């Protein structure tokens, strides 16, 4: 793989660390700013909402800009946001720093996915995208535990100083290693939005919302499942989440390679397998050994869908790939919010701590059904001669 992909992956690592590490530092942040846990939680939800906004708005605004310059500009915004978080004298400025960092998140991955795909031949595009997203998965495996440890040992601000430093290194790497990539020719901003007249673009985003949202909804309440059902102590939860992160990393790489071979079949198999894993997890959560296995499989199958879902929308939004890619990043975050909401409803209804798993399985199954519909209508994987297609070519 081209070395430039690893510069993009480092940027993804920093962005993933910014998104997830705050969860482990919320008690310290809340105590420092003297706000309640619920108010401190807005540092997470505010970030997620800003990702969705930036994924479409900034990606569209940067459509005329050389993609390398766009990525560098986004990294500057990322560095500034984390520096503001590190020095913020008040909760409000801390939230502003989080929002600034979040705005670059979706656009970076959206534009970066297009740049990554352009660096390799047609038959390796999904694998290239998976390398870029590997930074995000490594942030879960190593970055979040280490960032939490640093914040607890040296103060939570030290973590954000470290993240800003990672951003500076990623900026240097992109500057040196990523070649200039002119933006695609376009007649105007409105012309790019015409991709949303393609029903396959919308169907792809719905599959992303449901397919990824089901996994994230189950994961949102995993600490309760692990402690209240499986019987693990709270001190072991971070280490169990490292195992989940290992599954994310392995699934991301394997899913990218599989999607390059056969995009349609890969997504069907992965969505079906994830549905089964979530349902079985709910049934075996009382067993600690089975829970460990299920946790790794949930992360593996859940994130294995990401390269294929991103490749599919790039194929159907070819006239405006960066906007389409950014819109799908927004869809991932909408899926995060929807899945967590659905899982929360089951807990509020008193259905128990395995109920979010059942809700996640149902949401993922809905994603699979939507994909089967998308594949069967004109432009879909099944439509041409009733056979599966790979990147537009009949197999």
mmCIF file of C-alpha atoms in Angstrom:
data_model
loop_
_atom_site.group_PDB
_atom_site.id
_atom_site.type_symbol
_atom_site.label_atom_id
_atom_site.label_comp_id
_atom_site.label_asym_id
_atom_site.label_seq_id
_atom_site.Cartn_x
_atom_site.Cartn_y
_atom_site.Cartn_z
ATOM 1 C CA UNK A 1 0.000 0.000 0.000
ATOM 2 C CA UNK A 2 1.253 3.561 -0.725
ATOM 3 C CA UNK A 3 2.923 5.146 2.297
ATOM 4 C CA UNK A 4 0.651 8.178 1.923
ATOM 5 C CA UNK A 5 -2.197 6.027 3.258
ATOM 6 C CA UNK A 6 -0.448 5.840 6.608
ATOM 7 C CA UNK A 7 -0.308 9.630 6.872
ATOM 8 C CA UNK A 8 -4.079 9.622 6.374
ATOM 9 C CA UNK A 9 -4.399 6.819 8.934
ATOM 10 C CA UNK A 10 -2.447 8.895 11.484
ATOM 11 C CA UNK A 11 -4.883 11.756 10.972
ATOM 12 C CA UNK A 12 -7.718 9.274 11.459
ATOM 13 C CA UNK A 13 -6.057 8.025 14.638
ATOM 14 C CA UNK A 14 -5.971 11.523 16.100
ATOM 15 C CA UNK A 15 -9.574 12.205 15.129
ATOM 16 C CA UNK A 16 -10.742 8.875 16.557
ATOM 17 C CA UNK A 17 -8.888 9.597 19.782
ATOM 18 C CA UNK A 18 -10.582 12.999 20.052
ATOM 19 C CA UNK A 19 -13.996 11.418 19.577
ATOM 20 C CA UNK A 20 -13.737 8.530 22.027
ATOM 21 C CA UNK A 21 -11.217 9.421 24.753
ATOM 22 C CA UNK A 22 -13.494 12.027 26.334
ATOM 23 C CA UNK A 23 -15.753 9.248 27.646
ATOM 24 C CA UNK A 24 -12.995 8.032 29.970
ATOM 25 C CA UNK A 25 -12.207 11.569 31.166
ATOM 26 C CA UNK A 26 -15.726 12.895 31.788
ATOM 27 C CA UNK A 27 -15.536 12.633 35.604
ATOM 28 C CA UNK A 28 -12.346 14.725 35.689
ATOM 29 C CA UNK A 29 -13.687 17.266 33.184
ATOM 30 C CA UNK A 30 -17.010 17.587 35.036
ATOM 31 C CA UNK A 31 -15.228 18.107 38.362
ATOM 32 C CA UNK A 32 -12.852 20.686 36.890
ATOM 33 C CA UNK A 33 -15.622 22.798 35.367
ATOM 34 C CA UNK A 34 -18.078 22.070 38.201
ATOM 35 C CA UNK A 35 -20.841 20.805 35.937
ATOM 36 C CA UNK A 36 -23.080 17.763 36.281
ATOM 37 C CA UNK A 37 -22.375 14.479 34.533
ATOM 38 C CA UNK A 38 -25.307 15.118 32.199
ATOM 39 C CA UNK A 39 -23.973 18.530 31.169
ATOM 40 C CA UNK A 40 -20.483 17.088 30.700
ATOM 41 C CA UNK A 41 -22.085 14.491 28.435
ATOM 42 C CA UNK A 42 -22.876 17.261 25.942
ATOM 43 C CA UNK A 43 -19.168 17.192 25.114
ATOM 44 C CA UNK A 44 -19.923 13.791 23.523
ATOM 45 C CA UNK A 45 -23.339 14.415 21.974
ATOM 46 C CA UNK A 46 -22.353 17.894 20.793
ATOM 47 C CA UNK A 47 -19.342 16.359 19.068
ATOM 48 C CA UNK A 48 -21.473 13.745 17.286
ATOM 49 C CA UNK A 49 -23.978 16.301 16.003
ATOM 50 C CA UNK A 50 -21.175 18.557 14.783
ATOM 51 C CA UNK A 51 -19.623 15.629 12.898
ATOM 52 C CA UNK A 52 -22.843 15.129 10.965
ATOM 53 C CA UNK A 53 -23.053 18.850 10.108
ATOM 54 C CA UNK A 54 -19.415 19.146 9.084
ATOM 55 C CA UNK A 55 -19.496 15.951 7.051
ATOM 56 C CA UNK A 56 -21.866 17.519 4.536
ATOM 57 C CA UNK A 57 -21.354 21.276 4.917
ATOM 58 C CA UNK A 58 -17.538 21.355 4.941
ATOM 59 C CA UNK A 59 -17.212 18.611 2.350
ATOM 60 C CA UNK A 60 -19.473 20.564 -0.003
ATOM 61 C CA UNK A 61 -17.695 23.853 0.729
ATOM 62 C CA UNK A 62 -14.306 22.290 -0.050
ATOM 63 C CA UNK A 63 -15.481 20.687 -3.284
ATOM 64 C CA UNK A 64 -13.525 23.132 -5.476
ATOM 65 C CA UNK A 65 -10.329 22.880 -3.417
ATOM 66 C CA UNK A 66 -7.399 20.594 -4.188
ATOM 67 C CA UNK A 67 -8.040 17.581 -1.962
ATOM 68 C CA UNK A 68 -4.594 17.663 -0.368
ATOM 69 C CA UNK A 69 -5.042 21.323 0.551
ATOM 70 C CA UNK A 70 -8.513 20.514 1.882
ATOM 71 C CA UNK A 71 -7.101 17.783 4.125
ATOM 72 C CA UNK A 72 -4.395 20.112 5.416
ATOM 73 C CA UNK A 73 -6.952 22.822 6.154
ATOM 74 C CA UNK A 74 -9.082 20.312 8.049
ATOM 75 C CA UNK A 75 -6.081 19.205 10.102
ATOM 76 C CA UNK A 76 -5.441 22.851 11.047
ATOM 77 C CA UNK A 77 -9.044 23.070 12.280
ATOM 78 C CA UNK A 78 -8.554 19.809 14.176
ATOM 79 C CA UNK A 79 -5.360 21.057 15.849
ATOM 80 C CA UNK A 80 -6.994 24.384 16.769
ATOM 81 C CA UNK A 81 -10.010 22.637 18.295
ATOM 82 C CA UNK A 82 -7.874 20.403 20.484
ATOM 83 C CA UNK A 83 -5.598 23.246 21.544
ATOM 84 C CA UNK A 84 -8.680 25.215 22.590
ATOM 85 C CA UNK A 85 -9.920 22.192 24.550
ATOM 86 C CA UNK A 86 -6.533 21.886 26.256
ATOM 87 C CA UNK A 87 -6.431 25.514 27.462
ATOM 88 C CA UNK A 88 -10.181 26.199 27.862
ATOM 89 C CA UNK A 89 -10.811 28.186 31.050
ATOM 90 C CA UNK A 90 -14.538 27.423 30.959
ATOM 91 C CA UNK A 91 -16.916 24.625 30.005
ATOM 92 C CA UNK A 92 -18.365 26.728 27.168
ATOM 93 C CA UNK A 93 -14.957 27.167 25.525
ATOM 94 C CA UNK A 94 -14.241 23.476 26.012
ATOM 95 C CA UNK A 95 -17.470 22.689 24.170
ATOM 96 C CA UNK A 96 -16.491 25.130 21.404
ATOM 97 C CA UNK A 97 -13.153 23.356 21.049
ATOM 98 C CA UNK A 98 -14.956 20.020 20.764
ATOM 99 C CA UNK A 99 -17.254 21.427 18.084
ATOM 100 C CA UNK A 100 -14.335 22.833 16.070
ATOM 101 C CA UNK A 101 -12.528 19.488 16.163
ATOM 102 C CA UNK A 102 -15.732 17.637 15.266
ATOM 103 C CA UNK A 103 -16.462 19.777 12.213
ATOM 104 C CA UNK A 104 -13.348 18.425 10.509
ATOM 105 C CA UNK A 105 -14.120 14.787 11.402
ATOM 106 C CA UNK A 106 -16.642 13.881 8.727
ATOM 107 C CA UNK A 107 -15.031 15.980 5.996
ATOM 108 C CA UNK A 108 -11.597 14.489 6.710
ATOM 109 C CA UNK A 109 -12.832 10.917 6.420
ATOM 110 C CA UNK A 110 -15.095 11.792 3.492
ATOM 111 C CA UNK A 111 -12.369 13.502 1.444
ATOM 112 C CA UNK A 112 -9.685 11.145 2.757
ATOM 113 C CA UNK A 113 -11.633 8.102 1.542
ATOM 114 C CA UNK A 114 -11.680 9.541 -1.981
ATOM 115 C CA UNK A 115 -7.956 10.349 -1.840
ATOM 116 C CA UNK A 116 -7.168 6.868 -0.487
ATOM 117 C CA UNK A 117 -9.184 5.191 -3.245
ATOM 118 C CA UNK A 118 -7.410 7.281 -5.889
ATOM 119 C CA UNK A 119 -3.988 6.090 -4.681
ATOM 120 C CA UNK A 120 -4.521 2.457 -5.706
ATOM 121 C CA UNK A 121 -5.847 0.373 -8.625
ATOM 122 C CA UNK A 122 -9.569 -0.379 -8.942
ATOM 123 C CA UNK A 123 -9.284 -3.821 -7.337
ATOM 124 C CA UNK A 124 -7.701 -2.447 -4.131
ATOM 125 C CA UNK A 125 -9.836 0.613 -3.430
ATOM 126 C CA UNK A 126 -11.837 -0.802 -0.504
ATOM 127 C CA UNK A 127 -8.634 -2.144 1.049
ATOM 128 C CA UNK A 128 -7.060 1.319 0.746
ATOM 129 C CA UNK A 129 -10.078 2.884 2.461
ATOM 130 C CA UNK A 130 -9.783 0.291 5.224
ATOM 131 C CA UNK A 131 -6.128 1.306 5.818
ATOM 132 C CA UNK A 132 -7.205 4.918 6.313
ATOM 133 C CA UNK A 133 -9.981 3.856 8.697
ATOM 134 C CA UNK A 134 -7.482 1.632 10.527
ATOM 135 C CA UNK A 135 -6.336 4.767 12.328
ATOM 136 C CA UNK A 136 -9.823 5.083 13.784
ATOM 137 C CA UNK A 137 -9.836 1.466 14.964
ATOM 138 C CA UNK A 138 -6.338 1.703 16.463
ATOM 139 C CA UNK A 139 -7.548 4.746 18.390
ATOM 140 C CA UNK A 140 -10.072 2.434 20.060
ATOM 141 C CA UNK A 141 -7.592 -0.392 20.690
ATOM 142 C CA UNK A 142 -4.633 1.599 22.033
ATOM 143 C CA UNK A 143 -5.312 5.327 21.939
ATOM 144 C CA UNK A 144 -8.328 5.502 24.210
ATOM 145 C CA UNK A 145 -6.872 3.420 27.090
ATOM 146 C CA UNK A 146 -3.525 5.256 26.855
ATOM 147 C CA UNK A 147 -5.210 8.657 26.524
ATOM 148 C CA UNK A 148 -7.403 7.929 29.534
ATOM 149 C CA UNK A 149 -4.383 6.809 31.550
ATOM 150 C CA UNK A 150 -2.461 9.976 30.583
ATOM 151 C CA UNK A 151 -5.418 12.158 31.512
ATOM 152 C CA UNK A 152 -5.846 10.474 34.875
ATOM 153 C CA UNK A 153 -2.115 10.616 35.655
ATOM 154 C CA UNK A 154 -1.228 14.093 34.367
ATOM 155 C CA UNK A 155 -4.601 15.829 34.190
ATOM 156 C CA UNK A 156 -7.196 15.623 31.450
ATOM 157 C CA UNK A 157 -5.721 18.644 29.632
ATOM 158 C CA UNK A 158 -2.520 16.671 28.979
ATOM 159 C CA UNK A 159 -4.504 14.286 26.779
ATOM 160 C CA UNK A 160 -5.718 17.095 24.543
ATOM 161 C CA UNK A 161 -2.199 18.545 24.292
ATOM 162 C CA UNK A 162 -1.051 15.089 23.151
ATOM 163 C CA UNK A 163 -3.862 14.859 20.588
ATOM 164 C CA UNK A 164 -2.943 18.288 19.197
ATOM 165 C CA UNK A 165 0.658 17.043 18.846
ATOM 166 C CA UNK A 166 -0.575 14.000 16.927
ATOM 167 C CA UNK A 167 -2.458 16.375 14.642
ATOM 168 C CA UNK A 168 0.728 18.336 13.961
ATOM 169 C CA UNK A 169 2.610 15.148 13.031
ATOM 170 C CA UNK A 170 -0.268 14.058 10.765
ATOM 171 C CA UNK A 171 -0.259 17.499 9.120
ATOM 172 C CA UNK A 172 3.465 17.097 8.384
ATOM 173 C CA UNK A 173 2.928 13.589 7.047
ATOM 174 C CA UNK A 174 0.147 14.655 4.684
ATOM 175 C CA UNK A 175 2.255 17.612 3.534
ATOM 176 C CA UNK A 176 5.195 15.373 2.613
ATOM 177 C CA UNK A 177 3.554 12.121 1.514
ATOM 178 C CA UNK A 178 0.169 12.889 -0.067
ATOM 179 C CA UNK A 179 0.376 14.149 -3.635
ATOM 180 C CA UNK A 180 -1.803 17.058 -4.796
ATOM 181 C CA UNK A 181 -5.164 15.777 -6.014
ATOM 182 C CA UNK A 182 -7.221 18.297 -7.984
ATOM 183 C CA UNK A 183 -10.897 18.390 -7.109
ATOM 184 C CA UNK A 184 -13.211 16.877 -9.682
ATOM 185 C CA UNK A 185 -14.479 19.296 -12.314
ATOM 186 C CA UNK A 186 -17.883 20.717 -11.414
ATOM 187 C CA UNK A 187 -20.304 23.247 -12.747
ATOM 188 C CA UNK A 188 -21.399 24.547 -9.363
ATOM 189 C CA UNK A 189 -22.304 23.598 -5.810
ATOM 190 C CA UNK A 190 -25.911 22.827 -6.696
ATOM 191 C CA UNK A 191 -24.771 20.376 -9.346
ATOM 192 C CA UNK A 192 -23.054 18.294 -6.678
ATOM 193 C CA UNK A 193 -26.258 18.022 -4.680
ATOM 194 C CA UNK A 194 -27.884 16.347 -7.664
ATOM 195 C CA UNK A 195 -26.385 13.088 -6.447
ATOM 196 C CA UNK A 196 -29.177 13.095 -3.872
ATOM 197 C CA UNK A 197 -31.589 12.597 -6.739
ATOM 198 C CA UNK A 198 -30.144 9.100 -7.103
ATOM 199 C CA UNK A 199 -32.162 6.690 -4.990
ATOM 200 C CA UNK A 200 -29.174 4.354 -4.675
ATOM 201 C CA UNK A 201 -27.322 7.118 -2.814
ATOM 202 C CA UNK A 202 -30.187 7.396 -0.337
ATOM 203 C CA UNK A 203 -30.519 3.623 -0.024
ATOM 204 C CA UNK A 204 -26.775 3.347 0.631
ATOM 205 C CA UNK A 205 -27.018 5.915 3.435
ATOM 206 C CA UNK A 206 -30.035 4.159 4.972
ATOM 207 C CA UNK A 207 -28.100 0.872 4.974
ATOM 208 C CA UNK A 208 -25.224 2.683 6.684
ATOM 209 C CA UNK A 209 -27.512 4.197 9.331
ATOM 210 C CA UNK A 210 -29.144 0.860 10.117
ATOM 211 C CA UNK A 211 -26.273 -1.555 9.535
ATOM 212 C CA UNK A 212 -23.743 0.396 11.598
ATOM 213 C CA UNK A 213 -26.306 1.856 13.990
ATOM 214 C CA UNK A 214 -27.353 -1.588 15.176
ATOM 215 C CA UNK A 215 -23.844 -2.427 16.312
ATOM 216 C CA UNK A 216 -23.238 0.972 17.920
ATOM 217 C CA UNK A 217 -26.580 0.883 19.717
ATOM 218 C CA UNK A 218 -25.632 -2.393 21.366
ATOM 219 C CA UNK A 219 -22.141 -1.111 22.131
ATOM 220 C CA UNK A 220 -23.427 2.114 23.734
ATOM 221 C CA UNK A 221 -24.686 0.153 26.761
ATOM 222 C CA UNK A 222 -22.088 -2.622 26.747
ATOM 223 C CA UNK A 223 -20.644 -1.631 30.130
ATOM 224 C CA UNK A 224 -23.998 -2.385 31.765
ATOM 225 C CA UNK A 225 -24.215 -5.742 29.986
ATOM 226 C CA UNK A 226 -20.690 -6.688 31.031
ATOM 227 C CA UNK A 227 -21.110 -5.749 34.689
ATOM 228 C CA UNK A 228 -24.792 -6.452 35.386
ATOM 229 C CA UNK A 229 -25.300 -9.565 33.243
ATOM 230 C CA UNK A 230 -21.897 -11.121 32.604
ATOM 231 C CA UNK A 231 -20.650 -10.378 36.117
ATOM 232 C CA UNK A 232 -17.377 -8.646 35.249
ATOM 233 C CA UNK A 233 -16.035 -6.035 37.656
ATOM 234 C CA UNK A 234 -16.060 -2.452 36.459
ATOM 235 C CA UNK A 235 -12.241 -2.383 36.576
ATOM 236 C CA UNK A 236 -12.048 -5.037 33.851
ATOM 237 C CA UNK A 237 -14.353 -3.198 31.434
ATOM 238 C CA UNK A 238 -11.579 -1.061 29.821
ATOM 239 C CA UNK A 239 -9.553 -4.194 29.074
ATOM 240 C CA UNK A 240 -12.590 -5.935 27.625
ATOM 241 C CA UNK A 241 -13.125 -2.914 25.396
ATOM 242 C CA UNK A 242 -9.571 -3.364 24.126
ATOM 243 C CA UNK A 243 -10.679 -6.801 22.899
ATOM 244 C CA UNK A 244 -13.626 -5.134 21.193
ATOM 245 C CA UNK A 245 -11.142 -2.752 19.557
ATOM 246 C CA UNK A 246 -9.049 -5.692 18.345
ATOM 247 C CA UNK A 247 -12.176 -6.992 16.651
ATOM 248 C CA UNK A 248 -12.745 -3.570 15.062
ATOM 249 C CA UNK A 249 -9.209 -3.496 13.667
ATOM 250 C CA UNK A 250 -9.266 -7.036 12.278
ATOM 251 C CA UNK A 251 -12.765 -6.653 10.855
ATOM 252 C CA UNK A 252 -11.894 -3.378 9.144
ATOM 253 C CA UNK A 253 -8.928 -4.893 7.282
ATOM 254 C CA UNK A 254 -10.690 -8.161 6.409
ATOM 255 C CA UNK A 255 -13.860 -6.347 5.348
ATOM 256 C CA UNK A 256 -11.914 -4.091 2.992
ATOM 257 C CA UNK A 257 -10.231 -7.025 1.268
ATOM 258 C CA UNK A 258 -13.502 -8.936 0.970
ATOM 259 C CA UNK A 259 -15.359 -5.915 -0.447
ATOM 260 C CA UNK A 260 -12.709 -5.576 -3.162
ATOM 261 C CA UNK A 261 -13.424 -9.158 -4.221
ATOM 262 C CA UNK A 262 -17.222 -8.933 -4.173
ATOM 263 C CA UNK A 263 -18.938 -5.894 -2.705
ATOM 264 C CA UNK A 264 -22.507 -7.185 -2.836
ATOM 265 C CA UNK A 265 -21.979 -10.607 -1.308
ATOM 266 C CA UNK A 266 -19.637 -9.177 1.303
ATOM 267 C CA UNK A 267 -22.220 -6.728 2.639
ATOM 268 C CA UNK A 268 -24.949 -9.399 2.680
ATOM 269 C CA UNK A 269 -22.776 -11.850 4.601
ATOM 270 C CA UNK A 270 -21.480 -9.238 7.053
ATOM 271 C CA UNK A 271 -24.891 -7.717 7.846
ATOM 272 C CA UNK A 272 -26.424 -11.173 8.289
ATOM 273 C CA UNK A 273 -23.531 -12.336 10.475
ATOM 274 C CA UNK A 274 -23.684 -9.186 12.617
ATOM 275 C CA UNK A 275 -27.419 -9.721 13.161
ATOM 276 C CA UNK A 276 -26.757 -13.280 14.335
ATOM 277 C CA UNK A 277 -23.827 -12.265 16.554
ATOM 278 C CA UNK A 278 -25.884 -9.598 18.341
ATOM 279 C CA UNK A 279 -28.776 -12.006 18.933
ATOM 280 C CA UNK A 280 -26.480 -14.773 20.182
ATOM 281 C CA UNK A 281 -24.628 -12.272 22.394
ATOM 282 C CA UNK A 282 -27.927 -11.458 24.091
ATOM 283 C CA UNK A 283 -28.514 -15.169 24.740
ATOM 284 C CA UNK A 284 -25.028 -16.022 26.088
ATOM 285 C CA UNK A 285 -24.234 -12.809 27.976
ATOM 286 C CA UNK A 286 -24.476 -14.697 31.273
ATOM 287 C CA UNK A 287 -21.328 -16.647 30.378
ATOM 288 C CA UNK A 288 -18.094 -14.694 30.724
ATOM 289 C CA UNK A 289 -16.152 -16.812 28.229
ATOM 290 C CA UNK A 290 -18.914 -16.617 25.634
ATOM 291 C CA UNK A 291 -19.215 -12.878 26.248
ATOM 292 C CA UNK A 292 -15.512 -12.326 25.488
ATOM 293 C CA UNK A 293 -15.846 -14.199 22.185
ATOM 294 C CA UNK A 294 -19.066 -12.408 21.278
ATOM 295 C CA UNK A 295 -17.537 -9.024 22.094
ATOM 296 C CA UNK A 296 -14.660 -9.576 19.654
ATOM 297 C CA UNK A 297 -17.038 -10.865 16.961
ATOM 298 C CA UNK A 298 -19.383 -7.900 17.432
ATOM 299 C CA UNK A 299 -16.516 -5.486 16.851
ATOM 300 C CA UNK A 300 -15.177 -7.539 13.952
ATOM 301 C CA UNK A 301 -18.373 -7.924 11.953
ATOM 302 C CA UNK A 302 -19.603 -4.459 12.929
ATOM 303 C CA UNK A 303 -16.619 -2.556 11.531
ATOM 304 C CA UNK A 304 -16.013 -4.970 8.648
ATOM 305 C CA UNK A 305 -19.012 -3.348 6.959
ATOM 306 C CA UNK A 306 -17.419 0.127 6.917
ATOM 307 C CA UNK A 307 -15.124 -0.116 3.833
ATOM 308 C CA UNK A 308 -17.862 -1.758 1.773
ATOM 309 C CA UNK A 309 -20.512 0.762 2.811
ATOM 310 C CA UNK A 310 -18.147 3.605 1.933
ATOM 311 C CA UNK A 311 -17.193 2.017 -1.403
ATOM 312 C CA UNK A 312 -20.840 1.539 -2.350
ATOM 313 C CA UNK A 313 -21.756 5.184 -1.993
ATOM 314 C CA UNK A 314 -18.613 6.229 -3.869
ATOM 315 C CA UNK A 315 -19.765 4.043 -6.757
ATOM 316 C CA UNK A 316 -23.258 5.572 -6.826
ATOM 317 C CA UNK A 317 -22.132 9.174 -6.189
ATOM 318 C CA UNK A 318 -19.405 9.186 -8.851
ATOM 319 C CA UNK A 319 -20.388 12.688 -10.064
ATOM 320 C CA UNK A 320 -19.650 14.161 -6.615
ATOM 321 C CA UNK A 321 -17.560 11.565 -4.753
ATOM 322 C CA UNK A 322 -16.338 13.808 -1.945
ATOM 323 C CA UNK A 323 -19.851 15.015 -1.103
ATOM 324 C CA UNK A 324 -21.219 11.484 -1.315
ATOM 325 C CA UNK A 325 -18.413 10.183 0.878
ATOM 326 C CA UNK A 326 -18.969 12.947 3.421
ATOM 327 C CA UNK A 327 -22.716 12.323 3.439
ATOM 328 C CA UNK A 328 -22.081 8.679 4.272
ATOM 329 C CA UNK A 329 -19.793 9.669 7.150
ATOM 330 C CA UNK A 330 -22.723 11.753 8.405
ATOM 331 C CA UNK A 331 -24.905 8.654 8.019
ATOM 332 C CA UNK A 332 -22.539 6.670 10.249
ATOM 333 C CA UNK A 333 -22.969 9.282 12.979
ATOM 334 C CA UNK A 334 -26.745 9.420 12.515
ATOM 335 C CA UNK A 335 -26.625 5.643 12.902
ATOM 336 C CA UNK A 336 -24.668 6.051 16.140
ATOM 337 C CA UNK A 337 -27.334 8.367 17.535
ATOM 338 C CA UNK A 338 -30.257 6.261 16.275
ATOM 339 C CA UNK A 339 -28.804 2.999 17.566
ATOM 340 C CA UNK A 340 -28.106 4.469 21.000
ATOM 341 C CA UNK A 341 -31.645 5.917 21.100
ATOM 342 C CA UNK A 342 -33.203 2.557 20.183
ATOM 343 C CA UNK A 343 -31.149 0.726 22.785
ATOM 344 C CA UNK A 344 -32.021 3.341 25.390
ATOM 345 C CA UNK A 345 -35.721 2.828 24.743
ATOM 346 C CA UNK A 346 -35.413 -0.844 25.653
ATOM 347 C CA UNK A 347 -33.685 0.007 28.921
ATOM 348 C CA UNK A 348 -36.253 2.669 29.746
ATOM 349 C CA UNK A 349 -38.960 0.069 29.162
ATOM 350 C CA UNK A 350 -37.346 -2.164 31.803
ATOM 351 C CA UNK A 351 -36.471 -4.966 29.385
ATOM 352 C CA UNK A 352 -33.076 -5.642 30.959
ATOM 353 C CA UNK A 353 -29.433 -5.082 30.077
ATOM 354 C CA UNK A 354 -29.393 -7.536 27.165
ATOM 355 C CA UNK A 355 -32.283 -5.732 25.490
ATOM 356 C CA UNK A 356 -30.006 -3.275 23.597
ATOM 357 C CA UNK A 357 -28.446 -6.331 21.928
ATOM 358 C CA UNK A 358 -31.858 -7.457 20.680
ATOM 359 C CA UNK A 359 -32.622 -3.916 19.540
ATOM 360 C CA UNK A 360 -29.274 -3.794 17.728
ATOM 361 C CA UNK A 361 -29.982 -7.118 16.026
ATOM 362 C CA UNK A 362 -33.370 -5.842 14.856
ATOM 363 C CA UNK A 363 -31.891 -2.591 13.510
ATOM 364 C CA UNK A 364 -29.090 -4.441 11.698
ATOM 365 C CA UNK A 365 -31.607 -6.899 10.221
ATOM 366 C CA UNK A 366 -33.549 -3.914 8.903
ATOM 367 C CA UNK A 367 -30.307 -2.681 7.318
ATOM 368 C CA UNK A 368 -29.840 -6.048 5.622
ATOM 369 C CA UNK A 369 -33.394 -5.964 4.254
ATOM 370 C CA UNK A 370 -32.899 -2.436 2.901
ATOM 371 C CA UNK A 371 -29.681 -3.548 1.229
ATOM 372 C CA UNK A 372 -31.452 -6.478 -0.435
ATOM 373 C CA UNK A 373 -34.026 -4.031 -1.791
ATOM 374 C CA UNK A 374 -31.284 -1.649 -2.959
ATOM 375 C CA UNK A 375 -29.471 -4.509 -4.674
ATOM 376 C CA UNK A 376 -32.618 -5.622 -6.482
ATOM 377 C CA UNK A 377 -33.733 -2.294 -7.970
ATOM 378 C CA UNK A 378 -32.131 -0.700 -11.063
ATOM 379 C CA UNK A 379 -28.499 0.165 -10.421
ATOM 380 C CA UNK A 380 -28.211 -2.415 -7.640
ATOM 381 C CA UNK A 381 -25.950 -5.433 -7.346
ATOM 382 C CA UNK A 382 -28.666 -7.956 -8.240
ATOM 383 C CA UNK A 383 -30.323 -6.068 -11.055
ATOM 384 C CA UNK A 384 -28.016 -6.786 -13.959
ATOM 385 C CA UNK A 385 -28.900 -10.251 -15.227
ATOM 386 C CA UNK A 386 -29.918 -11.216 -11.709
ATOM 387 C CA UNK A 387 -26.238 -11.684 -10.752
ATOM 388 C CA UNK A 388 -24.131 -9.908 -8.207
ATOM 389 C CA UNK A 389 -21.872 -7.150 -9.485
ATOM 390 C CA UNK A 390 -18.602 -5.790 -8.213
ATOM 391 C CA UNK A 391 -18.007 -2.077 -8.707
ATOM 392 C CA UNK A 392 -20.357 -2.058 -11.665
ATOM 393 C CA UNK A 393 -18.939 -5.134 -13.399
ATOM 394 C CA UNK A 394 -21.035 -8.288 -13.681
ATOM 395 C CA UNK A 395 -19.425 -11.319 -12.086
#
